Every structure is written in structure tokens, then in C-alpha cells.
Steps between C-alpha positions, in 0.01 A plus 500: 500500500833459420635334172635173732164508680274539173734183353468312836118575471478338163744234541253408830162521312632337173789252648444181210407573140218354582360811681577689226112428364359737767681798336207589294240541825750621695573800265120564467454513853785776544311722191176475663677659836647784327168580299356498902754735617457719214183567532534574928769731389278700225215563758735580792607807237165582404368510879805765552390756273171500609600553868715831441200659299281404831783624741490895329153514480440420885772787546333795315180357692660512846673867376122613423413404853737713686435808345128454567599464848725828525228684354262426726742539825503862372130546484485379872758717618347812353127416629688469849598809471204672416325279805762668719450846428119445525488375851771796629249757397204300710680457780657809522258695712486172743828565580537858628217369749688219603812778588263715629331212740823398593646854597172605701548167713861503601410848579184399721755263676741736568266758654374163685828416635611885533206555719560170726896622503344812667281346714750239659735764526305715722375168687832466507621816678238485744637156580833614522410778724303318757767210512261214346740250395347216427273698209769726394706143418215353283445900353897538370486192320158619352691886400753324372322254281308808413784712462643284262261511221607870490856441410434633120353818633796662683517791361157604590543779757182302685638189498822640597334647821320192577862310515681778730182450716492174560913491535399754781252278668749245463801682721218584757451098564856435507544784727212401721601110491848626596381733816279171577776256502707749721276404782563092475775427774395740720270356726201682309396155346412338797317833670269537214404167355353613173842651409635145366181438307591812327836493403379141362312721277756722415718221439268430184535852401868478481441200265310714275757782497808453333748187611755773572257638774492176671863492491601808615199406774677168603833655503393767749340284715803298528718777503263610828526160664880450515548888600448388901713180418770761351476708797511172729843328362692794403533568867769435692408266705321233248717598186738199584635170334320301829132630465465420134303204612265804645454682164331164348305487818374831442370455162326180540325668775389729369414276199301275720348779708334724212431185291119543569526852397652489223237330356394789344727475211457279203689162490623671166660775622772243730519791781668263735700382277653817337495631899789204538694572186539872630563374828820252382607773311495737745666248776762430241612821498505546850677214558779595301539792673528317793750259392679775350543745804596211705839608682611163549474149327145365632472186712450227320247362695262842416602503190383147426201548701391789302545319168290223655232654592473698131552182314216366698325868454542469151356138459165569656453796259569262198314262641212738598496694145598199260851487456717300362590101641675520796914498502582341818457114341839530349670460814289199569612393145870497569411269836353254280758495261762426735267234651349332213708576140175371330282749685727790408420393105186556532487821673714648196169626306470706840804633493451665170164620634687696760777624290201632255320671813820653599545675182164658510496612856823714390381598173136611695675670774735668233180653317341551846769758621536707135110530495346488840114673382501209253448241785190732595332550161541094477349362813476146528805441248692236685736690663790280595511604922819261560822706525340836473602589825743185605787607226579808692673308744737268220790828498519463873474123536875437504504517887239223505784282259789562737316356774363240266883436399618548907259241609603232221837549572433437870302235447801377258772497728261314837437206209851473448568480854260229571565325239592132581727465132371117532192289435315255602574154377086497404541792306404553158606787319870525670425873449590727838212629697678839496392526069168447507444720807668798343252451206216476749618823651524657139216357402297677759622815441445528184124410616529794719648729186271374268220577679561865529704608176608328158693752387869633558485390893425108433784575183720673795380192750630258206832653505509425878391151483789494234768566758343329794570218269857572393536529877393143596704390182790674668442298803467180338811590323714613871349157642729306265801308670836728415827349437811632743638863440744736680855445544486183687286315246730633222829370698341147514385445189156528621351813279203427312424165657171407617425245765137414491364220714182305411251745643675743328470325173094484578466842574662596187270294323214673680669818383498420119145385559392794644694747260307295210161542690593865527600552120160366409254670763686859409424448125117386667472818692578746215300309217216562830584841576516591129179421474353664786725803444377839224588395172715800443723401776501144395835452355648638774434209707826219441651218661761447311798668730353258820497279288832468402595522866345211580707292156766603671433404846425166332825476297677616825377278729576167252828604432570521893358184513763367255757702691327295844564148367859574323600629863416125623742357173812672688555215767470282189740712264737526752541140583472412105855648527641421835418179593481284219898417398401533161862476464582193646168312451576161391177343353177662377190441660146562588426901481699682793328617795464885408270411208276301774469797760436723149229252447391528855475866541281514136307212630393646827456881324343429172210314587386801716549771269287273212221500711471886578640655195310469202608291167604885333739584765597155621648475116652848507670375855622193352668680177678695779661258677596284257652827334627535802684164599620410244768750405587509908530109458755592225736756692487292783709212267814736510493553884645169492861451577561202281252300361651089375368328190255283719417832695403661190286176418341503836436891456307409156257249652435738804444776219247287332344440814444857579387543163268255581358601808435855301294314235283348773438769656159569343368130585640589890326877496136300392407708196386390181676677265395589132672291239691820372612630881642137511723436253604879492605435878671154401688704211584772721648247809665338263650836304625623845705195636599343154816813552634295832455154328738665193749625795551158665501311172814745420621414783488130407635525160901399472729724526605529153147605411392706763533864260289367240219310718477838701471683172240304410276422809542855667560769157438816716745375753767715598858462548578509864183250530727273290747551745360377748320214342875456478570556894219268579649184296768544701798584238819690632531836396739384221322252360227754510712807326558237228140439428379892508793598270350200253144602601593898432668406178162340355362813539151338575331811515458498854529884716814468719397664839787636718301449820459178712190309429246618710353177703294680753153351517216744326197509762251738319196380333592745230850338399453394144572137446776456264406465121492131320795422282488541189670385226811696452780431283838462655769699302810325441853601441628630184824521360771552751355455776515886616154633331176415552308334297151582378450183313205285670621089558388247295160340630665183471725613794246683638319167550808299597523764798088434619556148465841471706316726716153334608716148437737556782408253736461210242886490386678611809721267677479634854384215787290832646344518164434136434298490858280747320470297220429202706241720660297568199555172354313389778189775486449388067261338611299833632223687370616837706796610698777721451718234324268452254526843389835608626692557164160561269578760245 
């Protein structure tokens, strides 16, 4: 403990002096405790020592032990020894008997079997000799079993005989099976009744003999069957495209006729069906020649006949010998698809199928033509029969595609013809018959195609269908109204305009309709035919060029729609300028007449084309004539003569009105129109005639602040339009040289054109709408007075210009002006209007 604790201790135990009286026992106590531990202490020592004395006696004890052991291990190993040697030299005359027992009875059994190999080999020349098949069969596979325990005596000279004996008797079977088999065709088989009973027999000799006998056997049989078809077709008068159908004829006559005889070969050996690989092979190559000797292109219809009738050849041997699933259900496939999209999903898994079968019937024929014996020594190895014969005719099928491409063309330009370019009121799709016939057409023949080659003909057949369809684009395109051209039109003022009544607004709606339906079948059709098509030629098959023809018959046929309804605004333009006195007008008041046949022609148009086009190119029409309009509506200001401070105000409200009726155009077309497409419309409207609201609020500004509110509401305004912003307020030429020498002085930054402002209407849907203004600075005049400036103004004066500017009818003192005021002092009260937003910023 330490010194604190040990005081602590005693300061607890003895706290009063009082306590100090149980020092004496206390201390006694402590001494007997020590004595205690003492003595545990002396007798843990003494127990120590003892234990290490114990601990190296039990070692030299333990040592003691091992060596005892080690000793006696030896001892063991050497009476082991002696044991061993003792029981060699008993059994050591046991065991040359044992050799000697052993030797004397493989050599009994070899004399046993040597003298059987004998006998069955004499049996089995007398066999041979007198033509006994059936024993001669079951005697070579006893030889040969017997032969082949003699394999590790071939150098014995009689063993050796033996062998070249029995390979004798061996080439007299196969010689006499051979001159046997000679006689099966000829008639002999049904004289003598017994002869089929024995070749049955010999048949199992050949199966005893070696597999190449029963080859070579097969093979000459074969060989001996198709020489009198040979002979037949390779004369002149059947070797022709148009008795093909008579070579298949022939075979499965004879097929059908000798089936009972044939009988006499084993199911193993597939005679008939080896016969009908050498027979496809063999046509193959005589229809080549054919098609290659021809002197003139063949007739279709022959041509296509022939391939018929092997396609159907072909089938019935794959479906006679096992082939592979059949091809045709692609076709069938492709129907449903355009039917039922759902179906055509689930006949996908099939489509792979087929691509997969393709490959192998090419990579089978491929290793068919470089090894032809190999199809013989493998009978019964699923030879693929589809297209072993039919893809002679693909290099020579391109007559059968110009008639294919003759006939849609044709069939093109009679659906053109009779087509109505209307619709019903009860129809649906507002979609021209003419479309979905010319896919029906296609549709069909690529059914045709498809059935009789998926190679580089239905990829050639593609192409065809490719312009068939660039052709009825063309003619959707030609169908369009045209504008007026030639000299005439040009004299009048008439090139480039289109006049398109009401059914010729419909029918191009049912052209953009159709185009649409066309853009998205094409793309159908190839993903179809690619599928249906060899996958090596795969990526050859593409839309894309139709379909761009088609995008552009669309974009073509809503810009002449555009072009259609601006050609109705030119009554309207014309009498915006002529007979309203804009000059002489004396009070302002509801929105001139103009703007209300403008709202009449949209009114009776709009709703029409909403319901046929669809929301995509309803928007894209609507972006083009309000790009449109409005920067006509803006050149058509300076065909005025002269336009008065209350003309100018009238001129605002009918601009606000138009603008108007261009905002609701949307509500009148019936479409619901995404959020977005809204307000981007709304913005755009807005963008395009905010430039003639700036141009008749310069027009209102005083005179003495006309420069800088055009340099501020119209920055990319040129100089001779400020000239005759000028000209149309009516100021005398002096009054007006004053003002551009001040203006030109400012140096505003504005281009100074030497030609007259150009205030002939735009009238294509292309015509860019003019850009919104932007804030520019005006650049005011430094120094002198001579330079130009490139100092911007001060945005205070900036701002005292845009307020003057949309503030002009609040201070002006004119009685024209204060009947406009009056006006829209009376319309406060008005949620909507055009005086309620006429000077909005």
C-alpha cells in the first residue's frame, strides 16, 4: 500500500486514542500471519527440489525405453529377411510349372482357334463359291472375330497365308454381290422370284464386308438408276426450262414404283434417300446448263413455274427424309405483322429460327458441293434438300424482278388514275385509298418473292419496291396545287401564287396524311423484309432515301398550304391600302373591315385543316403562317400613301386585332396543344407582329422625336424605311430633308440603303419573319456635328424615348386622338379587347 493509504488505514482502525488499546492484539495478529506465510513459503521450496530430481529420473527411464525398442525393430527386420529367402527357395520349383502351365494352354488355344480359323475359312470358300449368302454373312463375322485373336502373330508365314486367303474369299463375295445386283432393274426380279430373296441375303453380306463396300455398292446402284434419267433429259426435246416439272415426276415415279423392291436393302443403308441426293445434284447441274445456253432471256412465266415446282420438289424431300422446319411461314409472318402489330411480336422467336436455318442450308450445301462422296459415306445425316437445286435459278432471276417491278408500276399509275383525292365524310383514317393499295400490291409480291428466293432477288425486289415508292411520292408531290408561271404570270404579279379552294385545302391534308402513313409503313416493310431477307445481305435493305421523300412531300405540301391561304389575304391586303382613307380618317373605331374578312377566311379554313392534320403538323403549319403574315402585314404599312395620326391609331387597333385572331387560332383549329407548343406559339405571334406595332407607334410619335423613337423601336431599320415613315406622316420633302440631315447627323447606327424600300407583299411560306427588336443603343452626335459618334445614349434618354413612345396617345392634343382616348376610356372596364392591350409594353 502506499504511505497515504497505510496512514489512512491506521488513522481508520485507530481514529480516538481510545482505540489505541487494541494495538497490542492487533500487532500479534499480524506476527502470527507472517509466521503462516513463512512456513507455506519454506515447503513450496522444498516441494521444488524434489520435483526436478523426479523429472531426470523419468527421462533416463523413458531414454532406456527407446533404445530397447530400436533394438528389437532390428531383430524383426533381420528374421524377415531370413523368412523371405526361405520361402523363395520353396516356391521356386512351383513357379516354372505355373509358366510352363500357362504357356502349354495359350498354346492349346491357339491351335484351338487356328484350327476353327481353318475350318471356317474353307466353310467359308465353299460358301462363297456356291453363292450362300445368308451363311457366308454369319461366317465373316465369325473369321473375323477369329481372325482377330491372330493380330500378334503376323509375321507367321501361316498366319500370313490364312489372311491373304480369306481377303481373297472376301473380293469373290463382293464380286459376286456386285454381278448379282447388276441384274436388279432389269426385269430379272420379277421373272425369277427367288432372285429378291437373295440379294436380301447378299445385302447382309455387304454389311459384313467393309462399310466402303456398301458404299461403293449404293453409289453404283444409284449411279445405274439415274443413267436412263440422264439419257432421258439431256435430249433435246425434254432438256427444257418448261418440263422441269417432268424431271420431279420422273423420280417420284420411279420412287413410288420400285418402293416394294427395294425392300431388299436395309433401312440403314438410306438407298432412296442417297438415290435423291444424287438425283438433285445431278438436276442441278443440268439445269444450269440449261439456263445457261438459253439464247434469250426466259419467260417469266416458265421461269417462275420451274422454280415452283422445285421449291415444292424440294419440300417433299425434306419433309420425306427429315429436314429442317419449313421456310414458307415467314411470308405468312409478314401478313400478320401488318395485320396485327402484337402478332408480329410474337412471331420474332420464329424469325430467328429461320435466319438460323438459312445459315445452315448454305453452310450444308457449301460442304455438299466440295465433298460430294461424303454425303454417301454419311447416309441419313440430315441433308438440308431446300435450295440444292432451287439456287441455280437466283443469277437468272432478274427477268422475274423486271416484271415484278413492270407490274407494280402498272398497277401504280391505274391507282393513281382512279384515285378519287377525297374521302368520305365517315372516314377514319383520312389516308388515300391509293397508299394502302400500293402496300397491298407490294405486300403481295414480296409473298410471291419470298416464297421462292431470300437471297439477292428479294434484296434486288427491295430495291424495286424502293422506287415504286419514290414514284407514288413523286405523284403525291406533282398532285400539289402550283402557283402561276410563264411570262404572263410574271407580268401580273402572279408568280409563285397559289390559289387553293377548300377541297383543295382537304386534299392536301389527305396528302400530308398519306405521305406520313407512307414514311412509317416503308420503315415497316424493311424492318419486315430485313428479317425475312439472308443475313449477309441484311444491311443492304434501307428506307431511309424514301423516306426522306416522303418529309419532304410533307414539308411541301404544308408550305403550299400556307402559300393557299396567304393567296386568299390579297383581296384583304389590297383593300388594307386602297380603301380605307387612312389619310383622311377622322375618328378611330371598331377594327376595319379587312381584319374581319382575315378573320373570316381563317375561320372558315382553320377549323378544317385541325381536324385532318395531326397536332405535329397542324403546329408546324401554324409557325408558318404566322411567320408568314406577319412581316407581309408589315410591308403592306408602307404601300400606304399617307397615313393621319388617327389613321395610324386606327391601323394599331386593327394590328392588334390581327394579332389576335393569330393567337386564337389554335382554339379555332380544335387541338389541344401541349403547354410548351402554346406559349412558344403565343411568343412567336407575338415576336412576328410586335415589328408593325413599333412602325405605327413611330409613326405616332411627334415630329421632333420621330429619329430617336425609330431608333429605338425598329434598331435594324434602315434609312430609306425612315424615309418613308417620313412620306407616310405626310411631311413635305423639306421638312423631310431637314429631319434626315438631323437623323444622318446622329449617326444612329442605322445602314443607309440607296434603293427604295421594297413594299411588295412576301407570299412564300419560307419568307423569314422579321427578327424581334432588340435593345440597341442609339449613337448620338459628337462634337461638331460632322462625325459619328460611337458613344451609346444615356439610359435615362433611352427611357425618355420608350416612354414618349408607348405614351403617345395619352398627351396628344389632337380631337382624332382624344376620340381614341374616349374609346378606351370607355372599354376600362373590360377584361379583353384590343384597347385593353393596345399600348402594353
Amino acid at each position: 500500500m502506499e504511505k497515504s493509504s497505510t496512514l489512512d488505514y491506521i488513522n481508520q482502525m485507530f481514529p480516538t486514542e481510545a482505540s489505541l488499546v487494541g494495538v497490542e492484539p492487533l500487532m500479534q495478529k499480524v506476527h502470527n500471519e507472517i509466521r503462516v506465510v513463512d512456513t507455506e513459503i519454506l515447503a513450496a521450496v522444498r516441494q521444488q527440489s524434489n520435483s526436478g530430481t523426479k523429472a531426470k529420473e523419468d527421462l533416463a527411464a523413458a531414454t532406456r525405453a527407446v533404445q530397447e525398442l530400436m533394438y528389437k525393430v532390428r531383430e524383426i527386420k533381420t528374421k524377415a529377411e531370413q523368412s523371405e529367402t526361405m520361402v523363395q527357395e520353396i516356391c521356386r520349383d512351383i513357379k516354372k510349372l505355373d509358366f510352363a502351365k500357362k504357356h502349354i494352354t495359350t498354346t492349346i488355344t491357339a491351335l484351338h482357334r487356328l484350327n476353327m480359323l481353318v475350318s471356317a475359312i474353307e466353310q467359308l470358300q465353299v460358301m462363297a463359291s456356291k453363292r450362300q449368302y445368308k451363311e457366308a454373312s454369319a461366317q465373316l463375322e465369325a473369321v473375323s472375330q477369329l481372325c482377330s485373336h491372330f493380330d500378334g502373330y503376323r509375321d507367321n508365314p501361316k498366319i500370313t497365308e490364312l489372311r491373304d486367303k480369306f481377303k481373297n474369299i472376301k473380293q469373290i463375295l463382293k464380286s459376286h454381290v456386285y454381278s448379282d445386283f447388276s441384274s436388279l432393274g432389269t426385269g430379272k426380279e420379277t421373272e425369277e422370284s427367288s432372285l429378291l430373296q437373295h440379294l436380301t441375303d447378299a445385302c447382309l453380306v455387304v454389311d459384313a464386308l467393309e462399310p466402303s463396300v456398301r458404299e461403293e455398292l449404293v453409289k453404283n446402284f444409284c449411279d445405274r438408276e439415274l443413267i436412263s434419267y440422264q439419257q432421258i433429259f439431256e435430249g433435246a426435246e425434254l432438256a427444257k426450262l418448261d418440263k422441269t416439272e417432268r424431271r420431279y415426276a420422273w423420280v417420284k415415279r420411279r420412287l413410288r414404283t420400285n418402293e416394294e423392291i427395294w425392300k431388299i436393302f436395309p433401312t440403314s443403308w438410306h438407298v432412296d434417300y442417297l438415290l435423291c441426293i444424287q438425283f438433285c445434284k445431278l438436276t442441278r447441274s443440268q439445269l444450269e446448263d440449261i439456263l445457261e445456253n438459253l439464247k434469250e432471256k426466259p419467260d417469266v412465266g416458265t421461269l417462275l413455274m420451274a422454280l415452283q415446282r422445285t421449291i415444292e420438289f424440294e419440300e417433299e424431300l425434306a419433309e420425306k427424309f427429315g429436314g429442317s422446319g419449313s421456310t414458307r411461314n415467314v411470308t405468312n409472318d409478314f401478313e400478320e405483322t401488318d395485320k396485327d402489330k402484337a402478332e408480329s411480336n410474337s412471331n420474332n422467336n420464329n424469325n430467328n429460327q429461320i435466319v438460323q436455318d438459312i445459315r445452315k442450308k448454305y453452310e450444308k450445301k457449301l460442304a455438299a458441293h466440295q465433298d460430294d462422296d461424303k454425303d454417301l459415306a454419311v447416309p441419313g445425316a440430315g441433308f438440308n434438300f431446300r435450295g440444292i437445286i432451287s439456287s441455280c435459278f437466283e443469277p437468272h432471276l432478274m427477268v422475274y424482278v423486271d416484271f415484278e417491278e413492270k407490274t407494280l408500276m402498272d398497277n401504280l399509275e391505274k391507282l393513281v388514275q382512279e384515285e378519287t383525292w377525297d374521302m368520305d365524310d365517315g372516314g377514319q383514317t383520312n389516308i388515300l385509298s391509293s397508299s394502302m393499295q400500293v402496300f397491298l400490291i407490294i405486300r403481295r409480291s414480296l409473298k410471291r418473292c419470298s416464297a421462292l428466293t431470300k437471297n439477292q432477288t428479294l434484296l434486288n425486289l427491295f430495291k424495286v419496291f424502293q422506287r415504286v415508292l419514290k414514284a407514288y411520292a413523286t405523284k403525291l408531290f406533282m398532285k400539289l396545287p402550283k402557283g402561276g408561271t410563264g411570262i404572263v404570270a410574271a407580268a401580273t404579279g402572279m408568280d409563285g401564287h397559289i390559289k387553293t379552294s377548300d377541297k383543295d385545302e382537304r386534299m392536301i391534308c389527305y396528302i400530308v396524311n398519306t405521305a406520313e402513313y407512307c414514311h412509317k409503313t416503308a420503315g415497316e416493310l424493311a424492318e419486315n423484309v430485313s428479317k425475312i431477307i439472308d443475313p449477309q445481305l441484311a444491311d443492304g435493305v434501307d428506307m431511309s432515301e424514301v423516306e426522306d421523300e416522303y418529309s419532304a412531300v410533307i414539308t411541301k405540301a404544308l408550305v403550299t398550304l400556307v402559300n393557299g391561304l396567304e393567296t386568299k389575304f390579297d383581296i384583304e391586303m389590297v383593300a388594307m391600302t386602297t380603301r380605307v382613307p387612312w389619310a383622311t380618317l377622322e375618328s378611330v373605331g371598331d377594327q376595319s373591315e379587312y381584319v374581319n374578312n382575315i378573320k373570316m377566311i381563317l375561320s372558315g379554313s382553320i377549323p378544317v385543316l385541325g381536324t385532318l392534320l395531326s397536332p405535329v403538323y397542324f403546329q408546324f403549319f401554324l409557325d408558318k403562317l404566322a411567320s408568314s403574315l406577319g412581316p407581309r402585314f408589315y410591308l403592306n404599312i408602307f404601300k400606304c400613301k399617307q397615313i393621319s395620326e388617327t389613321g395610324a391609331q386606327q391601323m394599331l387597333l386593327d394590328t392588334q386585332a390581327v394579332k389576335t385572331i393569330l393567337l386564337d387560332i389554335p382554339s379555332l383549329g380544335k387541338q389541344q396543344q401541349a403547354s410548351g407548343a402554346a406559349a412558344s406559339y403565343s411568343k412567336f405571334v407575338s415576336r412576328e407582329m410586335s415589328k408593325a406595332e413599333a412602325l405605327l407607334k413611330v409613326i405616332l410619335s411627334p415630329v421632333d422625336s420621330v429619329a430617336d423613337t425609330y431608333s429605338a423601336l425598329l434598331p435594324e431599320g434602315t434609312h430609306s424605311e425612315f424615309q418613308r415613315i417620313l412620306d407616310l406622316k405626310g411631311l413635305k420633302k423639306a421638312d423631310q430633308q431637314t429631319i434626315l440631315e438631323d437623323f444622318s447627323k446622329r449617326g444612329s447606327g442605322i445602314p443607309i440603303a440607296t434603293s427604295a424600300v421594297q413594299v411588295v407583299p412576301t407570299t412564300g411560306a419560307g419568307a423569314a419573319g422579321p427578327p424581334p427588336p432588340v435593345a440597341v443603343a442609339v449613337v448620338s452626335q459628337q462634337g461638331g456635328g460632322s462625325s459619328y459618334g460611337a458613344a451609346m445614349m444615356s439610359s435615362a434618354s433611352r427611357e425618355d424615348v420608350l416612354t414618349r413612345a408607348a405614351a403617345l396617345g395619352r398627351g396628344a392634343a389632337t380631337t382624332g386622338f382624344k376620340r381614341f382616348l374616349a374609346l378606351t376610356e370607355a372599354a376600362k372596364d373590360r377584361t379583353d379587347g384590343p384597347f385593353r392591350k393596345l399600348f402594353n409594353a
